[in-house]
């Protein structure tokens, strides 16, 4: 049976890559860049003022004080035709180009205007203060973004600065989810005896949406191999198909059999993991298929470890693998296990490090416990007590 690390390596090896396309800048937030971005300009393209105030010659100020003649005004977006000579100043707005002859800006709060004269008193005056020189942010020819960069607000703003209005990106993955089992009914139905509502589909859809992918629900299919085959065939049109349930060793766990019949090549089935041991992973053409165990926390854990890794890898993200963080146990923790365990926990950042507290949890059906968690505490294979103060690994769960 594979370890978690071995399973992750297999996923990276088989993940494939999303096709690339040029997309409008307004639509690329959350996508991953597929090209190198090199600046074709200096930014700012001119020396500019960082403050509202007065452009001055430093030589005119003695200990930060001077009375100068104001010879004009310069606003952002306007080109200056004025130049400073001895004893003169120009009133300047934030973002306006620095006029010829000026080498500093005194902020307006340290001035007193009287007609055409301004009295300046800036005890902390320094040459070149409050001026951003040309090219301070970027220079022409500078490489600013690399392939594999996740495009967020700052990155999109930078692309706009450079006039890159149709960047090359990896196409947003499309994920389809299918819940299986005779016992599953839609959330808006009252379960009969022996039935439960379909929570797994909602869990996967929400996690996938947060992962920045397009999602499609294939609904629920009972333990009917003909209907299961029909819906899996439809789901294989997506980049990633996620099935919940039907992958364990039960008499009616038909998913692996039907996947094989449809030509999906199994990569692995079963991982030394708790919860989530029966997880199934395979490849079909250019797409991926995950069969997740039916218990709700197994679905969450397997998505966070395996499905999220695959989605990131398909977009060529450098941070595809789960990022564990060290955290100090706040209490003794004894959880004997023969498989690496991911236990719901509460993380808290102190002034110097993360702390983690294991939450009460009775196992893979206990989704309620996870709603109070912001991390999964990784329990190694051991029957030993982990005393308070031990440093453990934790997989953070995004809650923002």
PDB file of C-alpha atoms in Angstrom, residues 166-383:
ATOM      1  CA  UNK A 166      -4.428  39.079 -23.139  1.00  0.00           C
ATOM      2  CA  UNK A 167      -1.838  37.084 -21.187  1.00  0.00           C
ATOM      3  CA  UNK A 168      -1.191  33.422 -21.947  1.00  0.00           C
ATOM      4  CA  UNK A 169      -2.645  31.319 -19.133  1.00  0.00           C
ATOM      5  CA  UNK A 170      -3.506  27.734 -18.370  1.00  0.00           C
ATOM      6  CA  UNK A 171      -7.176  27.149 -19.039  1.00  0.00           C
ATOM      7  CA  UNK A 172      -9.235  26.895 -15.864  1.00  0.00           C
ATOM      8  CA  UNK A 173      -9.734  23.196 -15.047  1.00  0.00           C
ATOM      9  CA  UNK A 174     -13.241  21.784 -15.200  1.00  0.00           C
ATOM     10  CA  UNK A 175     -14.163  19.368 -12.425  1.00  0.00           C
ATOM     11  CA  UNK A 176     -17.227  17.112 -12.417  1.00  0.00           C
ATOM     12  CA  UNK A 177     -18.494  15.353  -9.295  1.00  0.00           C
ATOM     13  CA  UNK A 178     -20.716  12.290  -9.045  1.00  0.00           C
ATOM     14  CA  UNK A 179     -22.035  10.893  -5.770  1.00  0.00           C
ATOM     15  CA  UNK A 180     -22.774   7.159  -5.663  1.00  0.00           C
ATOM     16  CA  UNK A 181     -24.829   4.893  -3.433  1.00  0.00           C
ATOM     17  CA  UNK A 182     -28.398   3.636  -3.032  1.00  0.00           C
ATOM     18  CA  UNK A 183     -28.531   5.279   0.392  1.00  0.00           C
ATOM     19  CA  UNK A 184     -27.894   8.817  -0.901  1.00  0.00           C
ATOM     20  CA  UNK A 185     -30.737  11.296  -1.481  1.00  0.00           C
ATOM     21  CA  UNK A 186     -30.589  14.980  -2.526  1.00  0.00           C
ATOM     22  CA  UNK A 187     -30.186  17.537   0.279  1.00  0.00           C
ATOM     23  CA  UNK A 188     -33.709  18.898  -0.274  1.00  0.00           C
ATOM     24  CA  UNK A 189     -35.330  15.523   0.399  1.00  0.00           C
ATOM     25  CA  UNK A 190     -36.317  13.974   3.706  1.00  0.00           C
ATOM     26  CA  UNK A 191     -34.278  10.762   4.089  1.00  0.00           C
ATOM     27  CA  UNK A 192     -36.244   7.575   4.567  1.00  0.00           C
ATOM     28  CA  UNK A 193     -35.087   4.806   6.853  1.00  0.00           C
ATOM     29  CA  UNK A 194     -31.554   3.764   5.878  1.00  0.00           C
ATOM     30  CA  UNK A 195     -30.942   6.878   3.759  1.00  0.00           C
ATOM     31  CA  UNK A 196     -28.735   9.948   4.204  1.00  0.00           C
ATOM     32  CA  UNK A 197     -28.568  13.288   2.433  1.00  0.00           C
ATOM     33  CA  UNK A 198     -25.852  13.884  -0.155  1.00  0.00           C
ATOM     34  CA  UNK A 199     -23.315  15.991   1.739  1.00  0.00           C
ATOM     35  CA  UNK A 200     -20.275  14.848  -0.258  1.00  0.00           C
ATOM     36  CA  UNK A 201     -21.269  16.576  -3.482  1.00  0.00           C
ATOM     37  CA  UNK A 202     -21.663  19.913  -1.703  1.00  0.00           C
ATOM     38  CA  UNK A 203     -18.309  19.444   0.036  1.00  0.00           C
ATOM     39  CA  UNK A 204     -16.468  18.719  -3.218  1.00  0.00           C
ATOM     40  CA  UNK A 205     -18.194  21.514  -5.153  1.00  0.00           C
ATOM     41  CA  UNK A 206     -17.357  24.084  -2.472  1.00  0.00           C
ATOM     42  CA  UNK A 207     -13.732  22.964  -2.207  1.00  0.00           C
ATOM     43  CA  UNK A 208     -13.338  22.949  -5.981  1.00  0.00           C
ATOM     44  CA  UNK A 209     -14.851  26.414  -6.349  1.00  0.00           C
ATOM     45  CA  UNK A 210     -12.441  27.702  -3.708  1.00  0.00           C
ATOM     46  CA  UNK A 211      -9.649  26.076  -5.697  1.00  0.00           C
ATOM     47  CA  UNK A 212     -10.593  28.293  -8.644  1.00  0.00           C
ATOM     48  CA  UNK A 213     -11.949  25.652 -11.011  1.00  0.00           C
ATOM     49  CA  UNK A 214     -15.152  25.374 -12.990  1.00  0.00           C
ATOM     50  CA  UNK A 215     -17.471  22.766 -11.509  1.00  0.00           C
ATOM     51  CA  UNK A 216     -20.306  20.572 -12.746  1.00  0.00           C
ATOM     52  CA  UNK A 217     -22.586  18.311 -10.747  1.00  0.00           C
ATOM     53  CA  UNK A 218     -23.583  14.957 -12.218  1.00  0.00           C
ATOM     54  CA  UNK A 219     -25.986  14.324  -9.362  1.00  0.00           C
ATOM     55  CA  UNK A 220     -26.474  11.006  -7.602  1.00  0.00           C
ATOM     56  CA  UNK A 221     -26.402   7.496  -8.987  1.00  0.00           C
ATOM     57  CA  UNK A 222     -27.452   4.402  -7.095  1.00  0.00           C
ATOM     58  CA  UNK A 223     -25.723   1.058  -7.210  1.00  0.00           C
ATOM     59  CA  UNK A 224     -26.792   0.477 -10.813  1.00  0.00           C
ATOM     60  CA  UNK A 225     -23.822  -0.313 -13.049  1.00  0.00           C
ATOM     61  CA  UNK A 226     -25.593   0.673 -16.265  1.00  0.00           C
ATOM     62  CA  UNK A 227     -26.544   4.126 -14.998  1.00  0.00           C
ATOM     63  CA  UNK A 228     -23.174   4.472 -13.258  1.00  0.00           C
ATOM     64  CA  UNK A 229     -21.385   3.754 -16.529  1.00  0.00           C
ATOM     65  CA  UNK A 230     -23.527   6.310 -18.369  1.00  0.00           C
ATOM     66  CA  UNK A 231     -22.788   9.095 -15.885  1.00  0.00           C
ATOM     67  CA  UNK A 232     -19.089   8.277 -15.571  1.00  0.00           C
ATOM     68  CA  UNK A 233     -18.828   8.418 -19.342  1.00  0.00           C
ATOM     69  CA  UNK A 234     -20.319  11.919 -19.194  1.00  0.00           C
ATOM     70  CA  UNK A 235     -17.972  12.906 -16.356  1.00  0.00           C
ATOM     71  CA  UNK A 236     -14.917  11.819 -18.314  1.00  0.00           C
ATOM     72  CA  UNK A 237     -15.452  14.867 -20.540  1.00  0.00           C
ATOM     73  CA  UNK A 238     -14.188  17.005 -17.643  1.00  0.00           C
ATOM     74  CA  UNK A 239     -10.522  17.564 -16.876  1.00  0.00           C
ATOM     75  CA  UNK A 240     -10.999  15.953 -13.470  1.00  0.00           C
ATOM     76  CA  UNK A 241     -13.804  13.607 -12.446  1.00  0.00           C
ATOM     77  CA  UNK A 242     -14.405  13.052  -8.730  1.00  0.00           C
ATOM     78  CA  UNK A 243     -16.638  10.213  -7.577  1.00  0.00           C
ATOM     79  CA  UNK A 244     -17.636   9.769  -3.954  1.00  0.00           C
ATOM     80  CA  UNK A 245     -18.433   6.334  -2.581  1.00  0.00           C
ATOM     81  CA  UNK A 246     -18.300   2.961  -4.242  1.00  0.00           C
ATOM     82  CA  UNK A 247     -14.528   2.402  -3.989  1.00  0.00           C
ATOM     83  CA  UNK A 248     -14.233   0.262  -0.856  1.00  0.00           C
ATOM     84  CA  UNK A 249     -14.526  -3.533  -0.626  1.00  0.00           C
ATOM     85  CA  UNK A 250     -18.303  -3.791  -0.339  1.00  0.00           C
ATOM     86  CA  UNK A 251     -20.470  -6.041  -2.494  1.00  0.00           C
ATOM     87  CA  UNK A 252     -21.921  -3.011  -4.281  1.00  0.00           C
ATOM     88  CA  UNK A 253     -18.742  -0.951  -4.620  1.00  0.00           C
ATOM     89  CA  UNK A 254     -18.800  -1.023  -8.416  1.00  0.00           C
ATOM     90  CA  UNK A 255     -16.822   2.132  -9.239  1.00  0.00           C
ATOM     91  CA  UNK A 256     -13.375   0.556  -9.908  1.00  0.00           C
ATOM     92  CA  UNK A 257     -14.957  -2.135 -12.101  1.00  0.00           C
ATOM     93  CA  UNK A 258     -16.882   0.380 -14.206  1.00  0.00           C
ATOM     94  CA  UNK A 259     -13.893   2.700 -14.536  1.00  0.00           C
ATOM     95  CA  UNK A 260     -11.772  -0.161 -15.837  1.00  0.00           C
ATOM     96  CA  UNK A 261     -14.470  -1.099 -18.329  1.00  0.00           C
ATOM     97  CA  UNK A 262     -14.477   2.476 -19.638  1.00  0.00           C
ATOM     98  CA  UNK A 263     -10.734   2.443 -20.209  1.00  0.00           C
ATOM     99  CA  UNK A 264      -9.618   4.464 -17.190  1.00  0.00           C
ATOM    100  CA  UNK A 265      -6.116   3.307 -16.285  1.00  0.00           C
ATOM    101  CA  UNK A 266      -5.728   2.745 -12.556  1.00  0.00           C
ATOM    102  CA  UNK A 267      -2.652   4.386 -11.034  1.00  0.00           C
ATOM    103  CA  UNK A 268      -3.334   3.383  -7.431  1.00  0.00           C
ATOM    104  CA  UNK A 269      -6.089   2.076  -5.186  1.00  0.00           C
ATOM    105  CA  UNK A 270      -5.630   2.373  -1.408  1.00  0.00           C
ATOM    106  CA  UNK A 271      -3.238   4.635   0.488  1.00  0.00           C
ATOM    107  CA  UNK A 272      -1.948   4.144   4.031  1.00  0.00           C
ATOM    108  CA  UNK A 273      -4.066   7.045   5.214  1.00  0.00           C
ATOM    109  CA  UNK A 274      -6.717   7.687   7.866  1.00  0.00           C
ATOM    110  CA  UNK A 275      -9.337   8.665   6.947  1.00  0.00           C
ATOM    111  CA  UNK A 276      -9.364   7.895   3.214  1.00  0.00           C
ATOM    112  CA  UNK A 277      -7.621   4.533   2.820  1.00  0.00           C
ATOM    113  CA  UNK A 278      -9.762   3.251  -0.122  1.00  0.00           C
ATOM    114  CA  UNK A 279      -9.012   6.297  -2.340  1.00  0.00           C
ATOM    115  CA  UNK A 280      -8.724   5.442  -6.054  1.00  0.00           C
ATOM    116  CA  UNK A 281      -6.808   7.399  -8.696  1.00  0.00           C
ATOM    117  CA  UNK A 282      -6.548   6.870 -12.439  1.00  0.00           C
ATOM    118  CA  UNK A 283      -6.023   8.513 -15.796  1.00  0.00           C
ATOM    119  CA  UNK A 284      -8.184   8.627 -18.902  1.00  0.00           C
ATOM    120  CA  UNK A 285      -6.922  10.277 -22.106  1.00  0.00           C
ATOM    121  CA  UNK A 286      -5.944  13.782 -20.941  1.00  0.00           C
ATOM    122  CA  UNK A 287      -8.089  13.731 -17.814  1.00  0.00           C
ATOM    123  CA  UNK A 288      -7.886  12.430 -14.248  1.00  0.00           C
ATOM    124  CA  UNK A 289     -10.306  10.407 -12.159  1.00  0.00           C
ATOM    125  CA  UNK A 290     -10.512  10.225  -8.360  1.00  0.00           C
ATOM    126  CA  UNK A 291     -12.689   7.798  -6.483  1.00  0.00           C
ATOM    127  CA  UNK A 292     -13.037   9.100  -2.930  1.00  0.00           C
ATOM    128  CA  UNK A 293     -14.375   7.021  -0.027  1.00  0.00           C
ATOM    129  CA  UNK A 294     -17.955   7.830   0.914  1.00  0.00           C
ATOM    130  CA  UNK A 295     -17.446   9.018   4.485  1.00  0.00           C
ATOM    131  CA  UNK A 296     -17.583  12.831   4.628  1.00  0.00           C
ATOM    132  CA  UNK A 297     -14.236  13.526   6.340  1.00  0.00           C
ATOM    133  CA  UNK A 298     -12.515  11.049   4.005  1.00  0.00           C
ATOM    134  CA  UNK A 299     -13.809  13.149   1.109  1.00  0.00           C
ATOM    135  CA  UNK A 300     -12.417  16.331   2.654  1.00  0.00           C
ATOM    136  CA  UNK A 301      -9.010  14.846   3.501  1.00  0.00           C
ATOM    137  CA  UNK A 302      -8.570  13.181   0.110  1.00  0.00           C
ATOM    138  CA  UNK A 303      -9.565  16.362  -1.705  1.00  0.00           C
ATOM    139  CA  UNK A 304      -7.110  18.484   0.275  1.00  0.00           C
ATOM    140  CA  UNK A 305      -4.258  16.022  -0.168  1.00  0.00           C
ATOM    141  CA  UNK A 306      -4.785  14.584  -3.623  1.00  0.00           C
ATOM    142  CA  UNK A 307      -7.393  16.390  -5.720  1.00  0.00           C
ATOM    143  CA  UNK A 308      -6.107  19.865  -4.889  1.00  0.00           C
ATOM    144  CA  UNK A 309      -2.550  18.720  -5.683  1.00  0.00           C
ATOM    145  CA  UNK A 310      -3.688  17.423  -9.077  1.00  0.00           C
ATOM    146  CA  UNK A 311      -5.580  20.627  -9.905  1.00  0.00           C
ATOM    147  CA  UNK A 312      -2.552  22.759  -9.070  1.00  0.00           C
ATOM    148  CA  UNK A 313      -0.147  20.480 -10.935  1.00  0.00           C
ATOM    149  CA  UNK A 314      -2.325  20.594 -14.061  1.00  0.00           C
ATOM    150  CA  UNK A 315      -1.913  24.367 -14.020  1.00  0.00           C
ATOM    151  CA  UNK A 316       1.892  24.083 -13.621  1.00  0.00           C
ATOM    152  CA  UNK A 317       1.832  25.684 -10.190  1.00  0.00           C
ATOM    153  CA  UNK A 318       5.102  25.475  -8.299  1.00  0.00           C
ATOM    154  CA  UNK A 319       3.168  25.047  -5.035  1.00  0.00           C
ATOM    155  CA  UNK A 320       1.217  21.969  -6.143  1.00  0.00           C
ATOM    156  CA  UNK A 321       2.043  19.819  -3.120  1.00  0.00           C
ATOM    157  CA  UNK A 322       0.271  20.238   0.242  1.00  0.00           C
ATOM    158  CA  UNK A 323       2.106  22.710   2.435  1.00  0.00           C
ATOM    159  CA  UNK A 324       2.467  21.407   5.987  1.00  0.00           C
ATOM    160  CA  UNK A 325       3.435  23.801   8.767  1.00  0.00           C
ATOM    161  CA  UNK A 326       5.051  23.001  12.120  1.00  0.00           C
ATOM    162  CA  UNK A 327       2.937  23.717  15.190  1.00  0.00           C
ATOM    163  CA  UNK A 328       3.323  23.094  18.912  1.00  0.00           C
ATOM    164  CA  UNK A 329       0.784  20.878  20.680  1.00  0.00           C
ATOM    165  CA  UNK A 330      -1.112  22.700  23.416  1.00  0.00           C
ATOM    166  CA  UNK A 331      -2.151  19.465  25.139  1.00  0.00           C
ATOM    167  CA  UNK A 332      -1.126  15.827  25.343  1.00  0.00           C
ATOM    168  CA  UNK A 333      -2.387  13.861  22.344  1.00  0.00           C
ATOM    169  CA  UNK A 334      -2.640  10.091  22.152  1.00  0.00           C
ATOM    170  CA  UNK A 335      -4.067   8.715  18.929  1.00  0.00           C
ATOM    171  CA  UNK A 336      -2.777   5.184  18.252  1.00  0.00           C
ATOM    172  CA  UNK A 337      -2.820   4.478  14.519  1.00  0.00           C
ATOM    173  CA  UNK A 338      -1.305   2.160  11.943  1.00  0.00           C
ATOM    174  CA  UNK A 339      -1.837   4.691   9.147  1.00  0.00           C
ATOM    175  CA  UNK A 340      -0.821   8.333   8.821  1.00  0.00           C
ATOM    176  CA  UNK A 341      -3.787  10.193  10.296  1.00  0.00           C
ATOM    177  CA  UNK A 342      -5.200  13.620   9.518  1.00  0.00           C
ATOM    178  CA  UNK A 343      -7.055  14.718  12.629  1.00  0.00           C
ATOM    179  CA  UNK A 344      -9.247  17.870  12.791  1.00  0.00           C
ATOM    180  CA  UNK A 345      -7.513  20.547  14.846  1.00  0.00           C
ATOM    181  CA  UNK A 346      -7.555  24.215  15.706  1.00  0.00           C
ATOM    182  CA  UNK A 347      -4.458  26.286  14.872  1.00  0.00           C
ATOM    183  CA  UNK A 348      -3.538  29.598  16.473  1.00  0.00           C
ATOM    184  CA  UNK A 349      -0.618  31.888  15.687  1.00  0.00           C
ATOM    185  CA  UNK A 350       1.188  33.169  18.770  1.00  0.00           C
ATOM    186  CA  UNK A 351       3.751  35.945  18.752  1.00  0.00           C
ATOM    187  CA  UNK A 352       6.420  33.510  17.604  1.00  0.00           C
ATOM    188  CA  UNK A 353       4.924  30.289  16.227  1.00  0.00           C
ATOM    189  CA  UNK A 354       1.830  28.225  15.451  1.00  0.00           C
ATOM    190  CA  UNK A 355       0.063  26.313  18.208  1.00  0.00           C
ATOM    191  CA  UNK A 356      -2.322  23.442  17.518  1.00  0.00           C
ATOM    192  CA  UNK A 357      -5.059  21.832  19.598  1.00  0.00           C
ATOM    193  CA  UNK A 358      -6.615  18.502  18.525  1.00  0.00           C
ATOM    194  CA  UNK A 359     -10.396  18.629  18.455  1.00  0.00           C
ATOM    195  CA  UNK A 360     -12.755  15.925  19.724  1.00  0.00           C
ATOM    196  CA  UNK A 361     -13.447  13.676  16.723  1.00  0.00           C
ATOM    197  CA  UNK A 362     -14.879  10.190  16.436  1.00  0.00           C
ATOM    198  CA  UNK A 363     -13.752   9.404  12.912  1.00  0.00           C
ATOM    199  CA  UNK A 364     -14.476   9.750   9.205  1.00  0.00           C
ATOM    200  CA  UNK A 365     -18.274  10.247   9.500  1.00  0.00           C
ATOM    201  CA  UNK A 366     -17.821  13.201  11.907  1.00  0.00           C
ATOM    202  CA  UNK A 367     -18.045  16.194   9.552  1.00  0.00           C
ATOM    203  CA  UNK A 368     -19.398  18.403  12.326  1.00  0.00           C
ATOM    204  CA  UNK A 369     -16.022  18.336  14.100  1.00  0.00           C
ATOM    205  CA  UNK A 370     -14.298  19.611  10.966  1.00  0.00           C
ATOM    206  CA  UNK A 371     -16.488  22.728  10.846  1.00  0.00           C
ATOM    207  CA  UNK A 372     -14.637  23.868  13.988  1.00  0.00           C
ATOM    208  CA  UNK A 373     -11.217  23.046  12.523  1.00  0.00           C
ATOM    209  CA  UNK A 374      -8.818  25.216  10.558  1.00  0.00           C
ATOM    210  CA  UNK A 375      -6.203  22.515  10.154  1.00  0.00           C
ATOM    211  CA  UNK A 376      -5.568  18.780   9.984  1.00  0.00           C
ATOM    212  CA  UNK A 377      -3.056  17.558  12.547  1.00  0.00           C
ATOM    213  CA  UNK A 378      -0.825  14.891  11.004  1.00  0.00           C
ATOM    214  CA  UNK A 379      -0.480  11.887  13.270  1.00  0.00           C
ATOM    215  CA  UNK A 380       2.433   9.583  12.420  1.00  0.00           C
ATOM    216  CA  UNK A 381       2.191   5.797  12.625  1.00  0.00           C
ATOM    217  CA  UNK A 382       2.660   5.182  16.358  1.00  0.00           C
ATOM    218  CA  UNK A 383       0.883   4.205  19.533  1.00  0.00           C
TER     219      UNK A 383
END
